[in-house]
Short mmCIF file of C-alpha atoms in Angstrom, two decimals:
data_model
loop_
_atom_site.label_atom_id
_atom_site.label_comp_id
_atom_site.label_asym_id
_atom_site.label_seq_id
_atom_site.Cartn_x
_atom_site.Cartn_y
_atom_site.Cartn_z
CA MET O 214 -28.05 15.02 23.80
CA THR O 215 -30.01 12.11 24.65
CA ASP O 216 -32.38 11.67 27.88
CA ASP O 217 -29.78 9.68 29.47
CA ASP O 218 -27.46 12.54 29.50
CA GLU O 219 -29.92 14.94 31.13
CA ILE O 220 -28.46 16.81 33.95
CA ILE O 221 -30.33 16.49 37.29
CA LEU O 222 -30.22 19.84 38.87
CA ALA O 223 -30.54 18.65 42.43
CA ASP O 224 -27.34 16.36 42.04
CA LEU O 225 -25.15 19.31 41.30
CA ASP O 226 -23.14 20.99 44.01
CA ASP O 227 -24.05 24.65 44.89
CA GLU O 228 -21.13 25.98 42.76
CA GLU O 229 -22.01 23.64 39.79
CA LEU O 230 -25.64 24.54 40.10
CA VAL O 231 -24.89 28.19 40.11
CA GLN O 232 -22.60 27.68 36.83
CA GLN O 233 -25.55 25.64 35.35
CA MET O 234 -28.17 28.58 36.20
CA HIS O 235 -25.88 31.06 34.32
CA ASP O 236 -26.04 28.91 31.41
CA ASP O 237 -29.79 28.26 31.70
CA LEU O 238 -30.36 31.94 31.79
CA TYR O 239 -28.17 32.46 28.84
CA ASP O 240 -30.36 29.89 27.02
CA GLY O 241 -33.72 31.42 28.32
CA LEU O 242 -34.89 28.28 30.33
CA GLN O 243 -37.45 29.32 32.56
CA ASP O 244 -38.43 26.07 34.28
CA GLU O 245 -34.84 25.04 35.00
CA ILE O 246 -34.19 28.66 36.71
CA VAL O 247 -37.34 28.42 38.79
CA GLU O 248 -36.38 24.76 39.88
CA SER O 249 -32.74 25.77 40.51
CA VAL O 250 -34.10 28.77 42.69
CA HIS O 251 -36.00 26.44 44.77
CA ILE O 252 -33.17 24.11 45.04
CA LEU O 253 -30.83 26.66 46.34
CA LEU O 254 -33.42 28.06 48.85
CA SER O 255 -33.93 24.48 50.08
CA ARG O 256 -30.08 24.40 50.75
CA ASN O 257 -30.69 27.45 53.15
CA TRP O 258 -29.35 29.91 50.56
CA THR O 259 -30.76 33.72 51.44
CA PRO O 260 -33.12 34.87 48.74
CA TYR O 261 -30.38 37.88 48.33
CA ASP O 262 -27.55 35.46 47.75
CA VAL O 263 -29.74 33.32 45.05
CA LEU O 264 -30.70 36.81 43.43
CA THR O 265 -26.94 38.17 43.38
CA LYS O 266 -24.83 35.24 42.72
CA ALA O 267 -27.00 33.27 40.60
CA LEU O 268 -29.44 35.46 38.39
CA VAL O 269 -27.56 38.90 38.78
CA GLU O 270 -24.20 37.34 37.71
CA GLY O 271 -25.94 35.33 35.03
CA MET O 272 -27.46 38.26 33.55
CA THR O 273 -24.32 40.38 33.73
CA ILE O 274 -22.91 37.87 31.28
CA VAL O 275 -26.05 38.14 29.03
CA GLY O 276 -25.65 41.87 29.21
CA ILE O 277 -21.73 41.92 28.18
CA ASP O 278 -22.77 39.72 25.33
CA PHE O 279 -25.68 41.66 24.16
CA ARG O 280 -23.35 44.95 24.21
CA ASP O 281 -20.91 43.04 22.24
CA GLY O 282 -23.13 42.13 19.57
CA ILE O 283 -22.97 38.14 20.37
CA LEU O 284 -26.45 37.99 21.68
CA PHE O 285 -29.52 40.04 20.04
CA VAL O 286 -32.93 41.29 21.57
CA PRO O 287 -34.80 37.98 21.04
CA GLU O 288 -32.08 35.98 23.13
CA VAL O 289 -31.88 38.72 25.64
CA LEU O 290 -35.53 38.93 26.10
CA MET O 291 -35.68 35.07 26.75
CA ALA O 292 -32.92 35.23 29.11
CA ALA O 293 -34.72 38.37 30.95
CA ASN O 294 -37.93 36.11 31.02
CA ALA O 295 -36.11 33.37 32.65
CA MET O 296 -34.64 35.81 35.24
CA LYS O 297 -38.25 37.08 35.84
CA ALA O 298 -39.52 33.72 36.29
CA GLY O 299 -36.91 33.16 39.11
CA MET O 300 -37.85 36.56 40.60
CA VAL O 301 -41.38 35.54 40.94
CA VAL O 302 -40.19 33.13 43.48
CA LEU O 303 -37.79 35.31 45.07
CA ARG O 304 -39.45 38.84 45.17
CA PRO O 305 -41.84 38.17 48.20
CA LEU O 306 -38.94 36.51 50.23
CA LEU O 307 -36.75 39.33 49.47
CA ALA O 308 -39.54 41.77 50.80
CA GLU O 309 -39.82 39.72 53.89
CA THR O 310 -36.16 39.79 54.58
CA GLY O 311 -35.65 43.51 53.63
CA ALA O 312 -32.82 42.56 51.51
CA PRO O 313 -30.73 45.42 50.04
CA ARG O 314 -31.75 46.84 46.64
CA VAL O 315 -29.35 48.56 44.33
CA GLY O 316 -32.08 51.16 43.98
CA LYS O 317 -35.40 51.82 42.70
CA ALA O 318 -36.55 52.90 39.21
CA VAL O 319 -39.76 54.07 37.35
CA ILE O 320 -39.91 53.65 33.75
CA GLY O 321 -42.29 54.39 31.05
CA THR O 322 -42.64 55.40 27.27
CA VAL O 323 -43.86 58.93 26.88
CA LYS O 324 -46.96 60.10 25.45
CA GLY O 325 -47.97 59.61 21.99
CA ASP O 326 -45.61 56.61 21.82
CA ILE O 327 -46.67 53.00 21.94
CA HIS O 328 -43.40 51.30 21.47
CA ASP O 329 -42.22 49.00 24.30
CA ILE O 330 -39.74 46.64 23.15
CA GLY O 331 -36.60 48.81 24.26
CA LYS O 332 -38.36 49.92 27.47
CA ASN O 333 -39.18 46.36 28.40
CA LEU O 334 -35.38 45.21 27.67
CA VAL O 335 -34.20 48.01 29.96
CA SER O 336 -36.71 47.31 32.73
CA MET O 337 -35.80 43.76 32.70
CA MET O 338 -32.10 44.23 32.65
CA TRP O 339 -32.26 46.76 35.64
CA GLU O 340 -34.13 44.14 37.55
CA GLY O 341 -31.61 41.72 36.54
CA ALA O 342 -29.08 44.05 37.86
CA GLY O 343 -30.92 44.13 41.21
CA PHE O 344 -32.95 47.29 40.90
CA GLU O 345 -36.55 47.35 41.84
CA VAL O 346 -38.42 48.49 38.73
CA ILE O 347 -41.73 49.91 38.40
CA ASP O 348 -43.03 50.04 34.81
CA ILE O 349 -45.70 52.44 34.04
CA GLY O 350 -46.14 51.34 30.39
CA ILE O 351 -46.50 53.11 27.12
CA ASN O 352 -48.05 56.49 26.14
CA ASN O 353 -47.66 58.33 29.45
CA PRO O 354 -48.66 62.00 29.95
CA VAL O 355 -46.58 63.99 32.41
CA GLU O 356 -49.28 63.13 35.20
CA ASN O 357 -48.60 59.67 34.85
CA TYR O 358 -44.78 60.31 35.65
CA LEU O 359 -45.43 62.70 38.46
CA GLU O 360 -47.82 60.12 40.11
CA ALA O 361 -45.68 57.23 39.91
CA LEU O 362 -42.43 59.51 41.25
CA GLU O 363 -44.86 60.50 44.25
CA GLU O 364 -46.15 57.12 44.76
CA HIS O 365 -42.87 55.16 44.50
CA LYS O 366 -40.08 57.67 45.56
CA PRO O 367 -37.84 56.12 43.20
CA ASP O 368 -33.93 57.03 42.60
CA ILE O 369 -34.42 56.94 38.62
CA LEU O 370 -36.74 58.18 36.16
CA GLY O 371 -36.40 56.56 32.84
CA MET O 372 -38.30 57.82 29.74
CA SER O 373 -38.36 56.12 26.22
CA ALA O 374 -39.36 57.14 22.85
CA LEU O 375 -38.78 55.69 19.55
CA LEU O 376 -40.54 58.33 17.30
CA THR O 377 -38.73 61.75 16.38
CA THR O 378 -42.50 63.10 16.96
CA THR O 379 -42.67 62.15 20.63
CA MET O 380 -38.98 62.77 21.73
CA PRO O 381 -39.69 66.36 22.60
CA TYR O 382 -42.18 65.17 25.04
CA MET O 383 -39.28 64.15 27.56
CA LYS O 384 -38.71 68.02 27.93
CA VAL O 385 -42.18 68.60 28.99
CA VAL O 386 -41.93 66.06 31.68
CA ILE O 387 -38.50 67.56 32.97
CA ASP O 388 -39.58 71.13 32.57
CA THR O 389 -42.52 70.15 34.66
CA MET O 390 -40.21 68.56 37.46
CA ILE O 391 -38.32 71.50 37.43
CA GLU O 392 -41.52 73.76 37.82
CA LYS O 393 -42.45 71.61 40.65
CA GLY O 394 -39.01 71.99 42.42
CA ILE O 395 -38.50 68.09 42.18
CA ARG O 396 -36.06 67.78 39.15
CA ASP O 397 -32.91 67.52 41.45
CA ASP O 398 -34.38 64.52 43.52
CA TYR O 399 -34.09 62.06 40.65
CA ILE O 400 -31.66 60.70 38.16
CA VAL O 401 -33.49 61.32 34.73
CA LEU O 402 -32.38 58.77 32.03
CA VAL O 403 -33.49 58.78 28.41
CA GLY O 404 -33.03 56.31 25.64
CA GLY O 405 -34.87 55.35 22.11
CA ALA O 406 -33.60 54.73 18.68
CA PRO O 407 -33.65 58.52 17.29
CA LEU O 408 -32.08 59.97 20.64
CA ASN O 409 -28.56 60.81 21.26
CA GLU O 410 -26.41 62.36 23.86
CA ALA O 411 -26.94 65.99 22.52
CA PHE O 412 -30.67 65.57 22.60
CA SER O 413 -30.48 64.25 26.19
CA GLN O 414 -28.40 67.26 27.27
CA SER O 415 -30.83 69.56 25.58
CA VAL O 416 -33.71 68.40 27.37
CA GLY O 417 -32.03 68.38 30.75
CA ALA O 418 -31.73 64.80 31.27
CA ASP O 419 -28.88 63.31 33.25
CA ALA O 420 -27.84 60.68 30.60
CA TYR O 421 -28.70 59.24 27.33
CA CYS O 422 -28.55 55.17 27.14
CA ARG O 423 -27.83 53.74 23.83
CA ASP O 424 -29.16 50.50 24.57
CA ALA O 425 -30.30 48.06 27.83
CA ALA O 426 -26.69 47.45 28.83
CA VAL O 427 -25.53 50.87 28.80
CA ALA O 428 -28.71 51.84 30.78
CA VAL O 429 -27.65 49.19 33.57
CA ASP O 430 -24.04 50.69 33.71
CA THR O 431 -25.27 54.21 33.79
CA ALA O 432 -27.89 53.75 36.18
CA LYS O 433 -25.45 51.99 38.81
CA ALA O 434 -22.76 54.65 38.18
CA LEU O 435 -25.09 57.51 38.81
CA ILE O 436 -26.63 55.82 41.83
CA ALA O 437 -23.25 55.31 43.29
CA GLN O 438 -22.31 58.87 42.34
CA LYS O 439 -25.35 60.22 44.12
CA MET O 440 -24.78 58.13 47.44
CA HIS O 441 -21.21 59.45 47.29
CA THR O 442 -22.50 63.12 47.15
CA ALA O 443 -24.96 62.41 49.82
CA GLU O 444 -22.25 61.13 52.17
CA VAL O 445 -19.92 63.88 51.35
CA GLY O 446 -22.53 66.57 51.58
#
């Protein structure tokens, strides 16, 4: 592609620009995403519409291709970083306008475990799906999880482990939540390479998420279910 063929983002109409943003997200182009976010805002798009129609829909495409094995972790991380760059612009505006969020999640890797690629991917994909995400990092003792739950009052607690030796710590966290009478206040999702559905059930989690794409679908489904129950109840 020569310089003459370069796309001038500001020359595209709204529909073309959103389509181009989906492509740019897919290709992990941060600068282009930031420019496009500014262009849509200058055309009086609400921050929420920019988030949902341009960024979230774009990341949904990325998530589907990741799930289907067309994209791999490095490419998804690039897409997620481009999404994050756009979110830097949108986040303060969303806070001002009180835009609806899909839900709120706290996520962290458990004590003794310093792996964070999978956790970061889930965190970014959740954010890409419209969740507010508080990432408390790696090597978290139970106290860190409890403090984060108390401070942020999320809908979801996500725990990650990549070592068979640290997996059992998830049960420590959940058992402590049960002791304190707060287990039922949260949806608890667990993930990491050595885990499986049976392990998730044995420690008392709500679900096991095989990868970041599954984590998005599971989080959305369980929040919808919780809201429905609350309405009915």
